[in-house]
Each structure stands twice: as C-alpha cells, then as structure tokens.
Coordinates of C-alpha atoms in Angstrom, one line a residue:
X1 CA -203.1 -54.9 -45.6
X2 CA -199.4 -55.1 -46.4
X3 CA -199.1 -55.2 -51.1
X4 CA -198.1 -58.3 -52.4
X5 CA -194.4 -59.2 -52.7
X6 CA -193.1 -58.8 -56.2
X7 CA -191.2 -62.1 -57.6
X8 CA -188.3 -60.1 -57.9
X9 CA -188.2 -59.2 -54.4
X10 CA -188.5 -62.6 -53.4
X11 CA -185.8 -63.7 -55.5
X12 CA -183.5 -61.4 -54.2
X13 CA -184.6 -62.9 -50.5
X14 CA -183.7 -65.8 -51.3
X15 CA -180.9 -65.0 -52.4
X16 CA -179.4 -62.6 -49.2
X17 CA -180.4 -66.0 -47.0
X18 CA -178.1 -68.4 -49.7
X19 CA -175.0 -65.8 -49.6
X20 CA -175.6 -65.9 -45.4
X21 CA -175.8 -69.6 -45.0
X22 CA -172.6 -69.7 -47.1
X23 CA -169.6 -68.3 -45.1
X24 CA -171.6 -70.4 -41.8
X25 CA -170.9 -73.8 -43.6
X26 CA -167.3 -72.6 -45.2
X27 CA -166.3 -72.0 -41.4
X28 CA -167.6 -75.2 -40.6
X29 CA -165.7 -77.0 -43.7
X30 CA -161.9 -74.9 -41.9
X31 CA -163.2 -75.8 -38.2
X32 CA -163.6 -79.6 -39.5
X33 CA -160.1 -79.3 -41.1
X34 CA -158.5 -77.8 -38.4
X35 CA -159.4 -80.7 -35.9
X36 CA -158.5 -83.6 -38.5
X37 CA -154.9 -81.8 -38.9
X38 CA -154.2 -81.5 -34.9
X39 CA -155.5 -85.6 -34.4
X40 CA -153.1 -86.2 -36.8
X41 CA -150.3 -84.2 -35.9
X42 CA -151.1 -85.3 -32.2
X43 CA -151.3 -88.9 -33.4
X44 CA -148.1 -88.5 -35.2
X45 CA -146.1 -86.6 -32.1
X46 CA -147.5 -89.6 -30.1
X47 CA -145.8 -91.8 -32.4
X48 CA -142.5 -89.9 -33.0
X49 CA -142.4 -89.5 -28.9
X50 CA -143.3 -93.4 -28.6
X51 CA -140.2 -94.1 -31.0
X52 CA -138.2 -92.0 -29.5
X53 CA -138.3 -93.1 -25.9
X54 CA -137.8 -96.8 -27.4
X55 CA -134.8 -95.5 -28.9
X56 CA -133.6 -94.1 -25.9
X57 CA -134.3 -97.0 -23.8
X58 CA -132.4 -99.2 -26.5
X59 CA -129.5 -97.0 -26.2
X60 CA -129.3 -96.5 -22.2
X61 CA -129.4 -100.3 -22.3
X62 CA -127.0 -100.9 -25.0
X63 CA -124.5 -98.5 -23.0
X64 CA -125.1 -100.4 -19.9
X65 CA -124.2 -103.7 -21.9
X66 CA -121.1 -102.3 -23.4
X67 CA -120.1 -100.6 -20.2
X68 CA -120.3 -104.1 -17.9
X69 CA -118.7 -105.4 -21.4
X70 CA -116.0 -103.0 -21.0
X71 CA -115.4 -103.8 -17.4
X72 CA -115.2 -107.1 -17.3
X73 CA -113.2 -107.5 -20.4
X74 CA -110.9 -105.3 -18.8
X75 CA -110.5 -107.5 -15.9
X76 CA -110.3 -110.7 -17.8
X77 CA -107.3 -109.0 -19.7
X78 CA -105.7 -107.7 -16.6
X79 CA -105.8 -111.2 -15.3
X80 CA -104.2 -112.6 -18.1
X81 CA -101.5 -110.1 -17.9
X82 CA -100.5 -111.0 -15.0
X83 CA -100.5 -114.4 -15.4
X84 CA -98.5 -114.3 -18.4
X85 CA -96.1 -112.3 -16.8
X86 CA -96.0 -114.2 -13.5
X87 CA -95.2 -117.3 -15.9
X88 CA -92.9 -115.5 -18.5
X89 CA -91.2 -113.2 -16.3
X90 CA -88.1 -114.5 -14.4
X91 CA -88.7 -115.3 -10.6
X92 CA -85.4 -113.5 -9.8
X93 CA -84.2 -114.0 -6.2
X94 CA -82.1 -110.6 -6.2
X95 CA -83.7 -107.8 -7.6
X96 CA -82.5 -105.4 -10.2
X97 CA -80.9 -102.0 -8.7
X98 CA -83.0 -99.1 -7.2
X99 CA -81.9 -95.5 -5.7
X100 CA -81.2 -96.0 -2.3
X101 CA -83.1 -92.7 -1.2
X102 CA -86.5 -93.5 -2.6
X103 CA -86.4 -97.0 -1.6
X104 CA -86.1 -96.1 2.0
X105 CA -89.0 -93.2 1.3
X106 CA -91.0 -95.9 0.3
X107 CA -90.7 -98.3 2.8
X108 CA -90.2 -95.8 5.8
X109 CA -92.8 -93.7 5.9
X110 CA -94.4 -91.9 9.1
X111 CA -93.0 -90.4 11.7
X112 CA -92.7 -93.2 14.4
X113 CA -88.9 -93.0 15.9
X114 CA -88.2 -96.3 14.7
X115 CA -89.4 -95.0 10.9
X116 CA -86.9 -91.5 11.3
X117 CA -83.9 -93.3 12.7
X118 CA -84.3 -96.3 9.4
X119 CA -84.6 -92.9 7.7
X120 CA -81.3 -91.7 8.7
X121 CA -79.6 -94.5 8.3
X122 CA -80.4 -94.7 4.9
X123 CA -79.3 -91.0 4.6
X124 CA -75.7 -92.0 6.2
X125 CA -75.0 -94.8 3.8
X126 CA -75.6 -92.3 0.9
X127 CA -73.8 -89.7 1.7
X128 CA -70.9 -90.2 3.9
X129 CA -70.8 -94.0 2.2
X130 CA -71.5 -93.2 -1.1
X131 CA -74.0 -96.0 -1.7
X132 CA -76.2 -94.9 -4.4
X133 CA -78.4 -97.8 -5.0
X134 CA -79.7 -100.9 -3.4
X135 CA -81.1 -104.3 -4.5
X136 CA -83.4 -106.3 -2.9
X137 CA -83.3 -110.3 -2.0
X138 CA -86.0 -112.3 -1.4
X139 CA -86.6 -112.3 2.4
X140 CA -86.6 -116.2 3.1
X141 CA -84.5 -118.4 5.5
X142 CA -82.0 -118.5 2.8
X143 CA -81.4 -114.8 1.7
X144 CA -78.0 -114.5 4.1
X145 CA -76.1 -117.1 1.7
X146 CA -77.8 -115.5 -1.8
X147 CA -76.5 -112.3 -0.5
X148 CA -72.7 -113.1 -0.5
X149 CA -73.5 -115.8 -2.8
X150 CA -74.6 -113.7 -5.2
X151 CA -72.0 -111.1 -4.6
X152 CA -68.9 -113.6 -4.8
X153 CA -70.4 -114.9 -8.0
X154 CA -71.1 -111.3 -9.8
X155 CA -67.6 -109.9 -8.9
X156 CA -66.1 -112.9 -10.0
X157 CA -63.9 -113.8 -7.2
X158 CA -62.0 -116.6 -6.6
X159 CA -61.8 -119.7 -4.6
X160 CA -60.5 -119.6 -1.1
X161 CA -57.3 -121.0 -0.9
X162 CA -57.6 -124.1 1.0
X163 CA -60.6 -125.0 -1.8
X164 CA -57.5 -124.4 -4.2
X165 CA -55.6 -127.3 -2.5
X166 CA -58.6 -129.8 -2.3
X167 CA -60.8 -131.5 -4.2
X168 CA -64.1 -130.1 -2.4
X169 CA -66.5 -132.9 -4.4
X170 CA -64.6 -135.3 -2.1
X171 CA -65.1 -133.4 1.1
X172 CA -68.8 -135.5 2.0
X173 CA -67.3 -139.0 1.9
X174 CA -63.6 -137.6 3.6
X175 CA -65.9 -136.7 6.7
X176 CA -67.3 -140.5 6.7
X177 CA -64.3 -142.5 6.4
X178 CA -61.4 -140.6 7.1
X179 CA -62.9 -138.8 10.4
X180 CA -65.6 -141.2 11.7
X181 CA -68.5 -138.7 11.0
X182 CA -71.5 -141.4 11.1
X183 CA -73.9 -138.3 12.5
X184 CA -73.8 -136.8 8.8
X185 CA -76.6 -139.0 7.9
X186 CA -78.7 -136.9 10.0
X187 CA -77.4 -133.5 8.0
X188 CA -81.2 -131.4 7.0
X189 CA -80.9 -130.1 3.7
X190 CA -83.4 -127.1 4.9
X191 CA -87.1 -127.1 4.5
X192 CA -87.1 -130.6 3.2
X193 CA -85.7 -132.0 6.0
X194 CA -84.1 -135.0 4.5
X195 CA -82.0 -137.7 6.4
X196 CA -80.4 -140.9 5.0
X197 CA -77.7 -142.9 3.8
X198 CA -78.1 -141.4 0.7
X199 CA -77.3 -138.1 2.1
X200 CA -73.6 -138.1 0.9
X201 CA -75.0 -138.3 -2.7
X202 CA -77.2 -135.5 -2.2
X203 CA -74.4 -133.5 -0.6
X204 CA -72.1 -134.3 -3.3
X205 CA -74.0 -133.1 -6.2
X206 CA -74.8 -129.9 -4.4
X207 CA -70.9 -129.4 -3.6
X208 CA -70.5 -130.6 -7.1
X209 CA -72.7 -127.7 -8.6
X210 CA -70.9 -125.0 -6.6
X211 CA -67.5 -126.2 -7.5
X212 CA -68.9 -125.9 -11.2
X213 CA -71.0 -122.6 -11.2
X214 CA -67.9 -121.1 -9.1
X215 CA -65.6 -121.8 -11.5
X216 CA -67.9 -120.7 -14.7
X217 CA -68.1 -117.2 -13.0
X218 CA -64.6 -116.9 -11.8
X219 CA -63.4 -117.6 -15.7
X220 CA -65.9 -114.8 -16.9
X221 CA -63.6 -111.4 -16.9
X222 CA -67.1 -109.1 -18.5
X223 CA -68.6 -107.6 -15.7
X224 CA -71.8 -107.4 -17.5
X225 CA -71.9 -110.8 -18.4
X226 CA -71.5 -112.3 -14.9
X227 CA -74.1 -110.1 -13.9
X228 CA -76.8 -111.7 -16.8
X229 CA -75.2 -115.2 -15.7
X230 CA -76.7 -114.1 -12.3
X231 CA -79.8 -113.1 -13.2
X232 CA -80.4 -116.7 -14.8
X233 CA -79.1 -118.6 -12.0
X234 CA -80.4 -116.4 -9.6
X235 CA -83.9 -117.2 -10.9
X236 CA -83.8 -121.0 -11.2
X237 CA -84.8 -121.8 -6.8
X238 CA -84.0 -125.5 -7.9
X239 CA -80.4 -124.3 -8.6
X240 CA -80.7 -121.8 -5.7
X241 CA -81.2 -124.3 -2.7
X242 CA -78.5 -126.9 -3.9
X243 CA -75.6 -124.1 -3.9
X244 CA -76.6 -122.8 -0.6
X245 CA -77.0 -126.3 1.0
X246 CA -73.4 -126.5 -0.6
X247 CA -72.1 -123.7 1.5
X248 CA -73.5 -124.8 4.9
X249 CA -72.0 -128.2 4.5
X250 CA -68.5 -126.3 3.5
X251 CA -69.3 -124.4 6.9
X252 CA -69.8 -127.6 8.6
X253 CA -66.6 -129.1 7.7
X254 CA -64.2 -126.0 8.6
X255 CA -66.0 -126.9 11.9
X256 CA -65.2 -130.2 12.1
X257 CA -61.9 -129.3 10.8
X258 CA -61.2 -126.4 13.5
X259 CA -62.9 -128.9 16.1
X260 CA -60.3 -131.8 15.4
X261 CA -57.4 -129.0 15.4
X262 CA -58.8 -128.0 19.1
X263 CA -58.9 -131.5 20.0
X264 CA -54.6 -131.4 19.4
X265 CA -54.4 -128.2 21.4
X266 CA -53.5 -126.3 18.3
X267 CA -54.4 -122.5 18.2
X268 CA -57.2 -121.8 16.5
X269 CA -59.7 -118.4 15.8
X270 CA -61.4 -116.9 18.1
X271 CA -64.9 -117.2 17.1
X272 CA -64.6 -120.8 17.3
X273 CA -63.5 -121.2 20.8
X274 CA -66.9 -118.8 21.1
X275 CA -68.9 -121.1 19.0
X276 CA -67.5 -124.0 21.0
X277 CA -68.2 -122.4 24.5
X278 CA -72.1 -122.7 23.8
X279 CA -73.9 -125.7 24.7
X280 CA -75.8 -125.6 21.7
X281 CA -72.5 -125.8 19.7
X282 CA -69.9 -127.8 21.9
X283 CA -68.8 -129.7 19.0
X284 CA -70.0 -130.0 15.1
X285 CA -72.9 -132.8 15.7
X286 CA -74.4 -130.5 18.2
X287 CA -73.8 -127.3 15.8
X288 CA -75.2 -129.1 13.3
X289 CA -78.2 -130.7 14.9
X290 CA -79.1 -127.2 16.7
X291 CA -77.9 -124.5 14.2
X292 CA -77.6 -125.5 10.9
X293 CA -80.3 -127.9 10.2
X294 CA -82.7 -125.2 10.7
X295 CA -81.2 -122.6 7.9
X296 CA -83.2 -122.7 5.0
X297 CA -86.2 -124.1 7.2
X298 CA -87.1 -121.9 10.2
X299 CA -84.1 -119.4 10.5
X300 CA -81.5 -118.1 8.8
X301 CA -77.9 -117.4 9.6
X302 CA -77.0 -116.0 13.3
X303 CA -74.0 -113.6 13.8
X304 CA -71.8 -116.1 14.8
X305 CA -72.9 -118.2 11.5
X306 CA -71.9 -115.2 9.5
X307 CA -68.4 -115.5 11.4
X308 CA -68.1 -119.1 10.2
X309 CA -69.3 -118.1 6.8
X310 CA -66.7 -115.7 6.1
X311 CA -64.1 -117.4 7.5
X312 CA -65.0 -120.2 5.5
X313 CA -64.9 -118.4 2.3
X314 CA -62.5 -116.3 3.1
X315 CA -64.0 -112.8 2.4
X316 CA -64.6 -110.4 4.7
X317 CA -68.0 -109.7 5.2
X318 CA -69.1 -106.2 5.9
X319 CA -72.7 -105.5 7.1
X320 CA -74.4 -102.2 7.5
X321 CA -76.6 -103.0 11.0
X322 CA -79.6 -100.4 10.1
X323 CA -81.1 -100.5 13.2
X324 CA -78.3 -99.8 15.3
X325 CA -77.3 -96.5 13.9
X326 CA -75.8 -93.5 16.0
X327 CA -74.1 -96.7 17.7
X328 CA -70.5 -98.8 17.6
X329 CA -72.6 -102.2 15.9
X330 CA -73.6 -99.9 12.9
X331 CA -70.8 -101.1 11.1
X332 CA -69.4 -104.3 11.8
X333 CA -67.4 -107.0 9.7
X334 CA -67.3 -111.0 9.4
X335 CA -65.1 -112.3 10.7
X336 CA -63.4 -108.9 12.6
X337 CA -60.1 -109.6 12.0
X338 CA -59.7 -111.5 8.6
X339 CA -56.8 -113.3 8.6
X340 CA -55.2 -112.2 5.0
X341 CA -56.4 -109.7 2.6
X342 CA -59.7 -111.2 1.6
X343 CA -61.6 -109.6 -0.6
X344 CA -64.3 -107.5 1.0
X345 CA -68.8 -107.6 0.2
X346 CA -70.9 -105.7 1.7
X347 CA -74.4 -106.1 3.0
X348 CA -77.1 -104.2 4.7
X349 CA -79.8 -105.5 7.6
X350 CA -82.8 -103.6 8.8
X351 CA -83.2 -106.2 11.3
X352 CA -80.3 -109.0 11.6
X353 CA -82.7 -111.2 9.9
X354 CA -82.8 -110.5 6.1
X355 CA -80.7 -108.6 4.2
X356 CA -80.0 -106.9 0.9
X357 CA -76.8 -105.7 -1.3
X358 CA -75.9 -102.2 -1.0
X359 CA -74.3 -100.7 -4.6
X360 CA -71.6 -98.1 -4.5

C-alpha cells in the first residue's frame, strides 16, 4: 500500500505540470503570430501586385495613346507643310541649276542600252562641252518656247532686227486689212482653243506683253537681276501662255510674209520652200490650221517649227539631240545656216519632245 503523498510533494506536482503546459501555449501564442503576419503580408503583396499591374496597364495604354498621338500629329503637320509650301512656294516653270552628272545618275539608272547610251551623252556634254550644270523645264506642250524664251530673256538679248523697224503690236490687224488674212479668226491660242472676232484683241495684248517684257529685260545690264526677273515671270503660267502664244503668231506672220515673197518669185530660205512642199503646210492657213493650233494643246514644236522659230527671232538655236549620240544629229542648229551673226542658245532633248537648258 503505497504512503500517502506529502502536500509538499504535491505542490511541487503541480507545479512541474504548470512550467510544461507553459512553453506548449507560448508556441501556440508565436505559431498564431506567425500566420496573422504572412495573411497580411500576402494580403498586402496582393495589393501592391494589384496596383502595380494597374499601373502598368495605365502606362502601356497611355504610351499607345501618345504614340497614335505622335503619329498622326506628325502626319497632320507634314500635310500642312506641304500645303503651305505648295501655296507659298513659287510654281517656277524653269528650275533652278543642278550638276549635270548627278542629274543624269538620277534619272538614268540601270543598265538597259538605251539607259548607258543617255549615260554617255551626258558624259560627252560635260567633258568635251564643258556643260557643268542643267536646269529643268516643265515638260508640257509649251516647254520648246519657255526654253529659248527663257534663255533670250535671261541673257538679255535684243530684238531681231526687222522687230526694230516695226511696230509688232500692229502686226494682228496688218494681217486683216493690209493682206486679206480673214482665216486669222480661226488662230487656237493652245489648250483653250479660242476662235473669234475678238481674236485680234486677244492676239494683240499677248504681242503687246512680249514687246513690253522684251524690252524690260533687254534694258536690265545685271546678270543677276534678269535672272530673279525670270524667276518671277517664269512662275506666273498666266503670264507664261500669253508670251508664248505671242511668239507663234510672230512665227505665223514671217510665214505669211515669206509666203507672199514666194508668191513674187523672190528667193527665199530654204526651210520654207521645205515647209511649203508639205501638204500639211502648202501655205500659212494650212500651217496654221494643222501645225500651230495644236502647240500648247496636244504637241509641241516639230523640227521644222524650231527652224521657223529661230529664223524668226533671229538666234541660232543649238540643240544637243541626246538620243542620237555617237551620230551626225547629235548636234544640230536652228536654222543651219543663220543668215547673220545671231546670237547663239543652246538646248538639250532626250527625246525631240521636251527639252531643258544646258549651263556652261
């Protein structure tokens, strides 16, 4: 029979089972700790990740926004560029120089024959020619005429002589009354194709205007200002098309002239007893109706036009035949044999159809 436990001992009981129910609830207390601290950092990384994928998403969107901002701002300006410049910027007809060599790089690439012979041209008129530079004219049914035009105006030179003698202004009515010429009336003034009684007004400002502007430049001795006083006319198509109407009706009446000196069995040039062998051009009516109506409209000026031009303005007209290189029509003049010692322009052709100004 086991003694009876002292009080003593079973204080001392009781107390061994407080101090090992103590470090049991103390873990408890750290374990219950522990979990509230990771819910709320895993609450608060759910929160900062949350707010940071919003942010993100706000920023991929607002970059998007500016970009397609960006873009078509940039294309709204670039349009208005270019409209400001196409209505600020002078419209000019002949263009301002460029080096020969990298023109014709530019515009004759490959290696097509055609493409290597323009190519060589080119290099002939630089070097053994000394042309250095080149500038362009609009290609239109008129760019013939603005080629010497242009180039009788900017060198300044002078009237032809028999201009010198007459009163060119009267030339339009001199036709009507003093020769008979009733078919004027049906004279084209080029794409607008206008007929009329009142055609000898309309012919008479135009001759009027080159009378004028030829004067202004041939007064001007500064090189450079001629050459701005180009670039403004040469940029007003208003001004354009009346001066070149001008010089086909001062071609049409040194054929009518030459035609009534034929009619007398007087000697007269060459290249009008050519121009009157055609059937197209037996006499100034049917050179009018067939030839000359249609420049400015559908065609320009023909090699036998270009005769009549020159001769007409007395200046011999030299033309650099591009296409026919390595061959006798590289080079040829107009008209061939000019009759005194006119002053001399020069032109170049790719194609007997348009042409441009060389610059030595």
């Amino acid at each position: 029979m086991a003694a009876p436990r002292s009080p003593t001992q079973a204080r001392e009981r009781e107390r061994e089972r407080e101090r090992s129910r103590a470090p049991a609830a103390g873990s408890d207390q750290v374990h219950s700790w522990m979990l509230a601290t990771s819910q709320a950092l895993d609450t608060v990384w759910r929160m900062a990740k949350g707010f940071v994928m919003l942010a993100v998403s706000l920023l991929v969107t607002a970059v998007c926004y500016f970009r397609r901002l960006h873009l078509y701002s940039g294309h709204k300006l670039k349009w208005w560029i270019g409209y400001l410049q196409r209505k600020f910027k002078r419209n000019l007809s002949v263009e301002a120089e460029v080096d020969l060599l990298s023109y014709c790089a530019r515009e004759w690439k490959g290696e097509t024959p055609r493409n290597k012979l323009m190519r060589k041209a080119y290099e002939e008129l630089f070097w053994r020619h000394h042309i250095k530079c080149v500038r362009q004219v609009r290609r239109d049914n008129y760019d013939a005429l603005r080629s010497v035009l242009f180039q009788i105006f900017s060198q300044g030179i002078s009237f032809p002589s028999w201009m010198k003698e007459k009163d060119i202004v009267k030339l339009p009515e001199k036709l009507l009354f003093s020769q008979g010429c009733n078919w004027i009336q049906q004279y084209s003034f080029g794409p607008e194709k206008y007929t009329g009684s009142n055609v000898f007004g309309k012919l008479r400002k135009c001759v009027e205007l080159l009378k004028t502007q030829w004067t202004e430049f041939n007064g001007i001795r500064d090189y450079h200002k001629r050459g701005s006083m180009c670039n403004t006319l040469f940029s007003d198509a208003i001004l354009e098309y009346k001066l070149y109407e001008a010089l086909k009706f001062i071609m049409l009446y040194q054929v009518t002239e030459v035609y009534e000196q034929m009619k007398t069995k007087k000697v007269i040039p060459s290249l009008f007893r050519l121009l009157f062998s055609r059937e197209t051009s037996s006499d100034p009516l049917s050179f009018m109706m067939n030839h000359l109506n249609s420049v400015g409209d559908t065609c320009g000026l023909e090699q036998i036009d270009m005769f009549i031009l020159g001769y007409s303005l007395e200046v011999k007209i030299k033309v650099f035949r591009l296409f026919k290189f390595n061959s006798r029509d590289f080079e040829v003049c107009y008209p061939e044999e000019p009759l005194r010692d006119w002053p001399e322009i020069s032109l170049l052709t790719e194609n007997d159809r348009h042409y441009h100004i060389p610059v030595f």
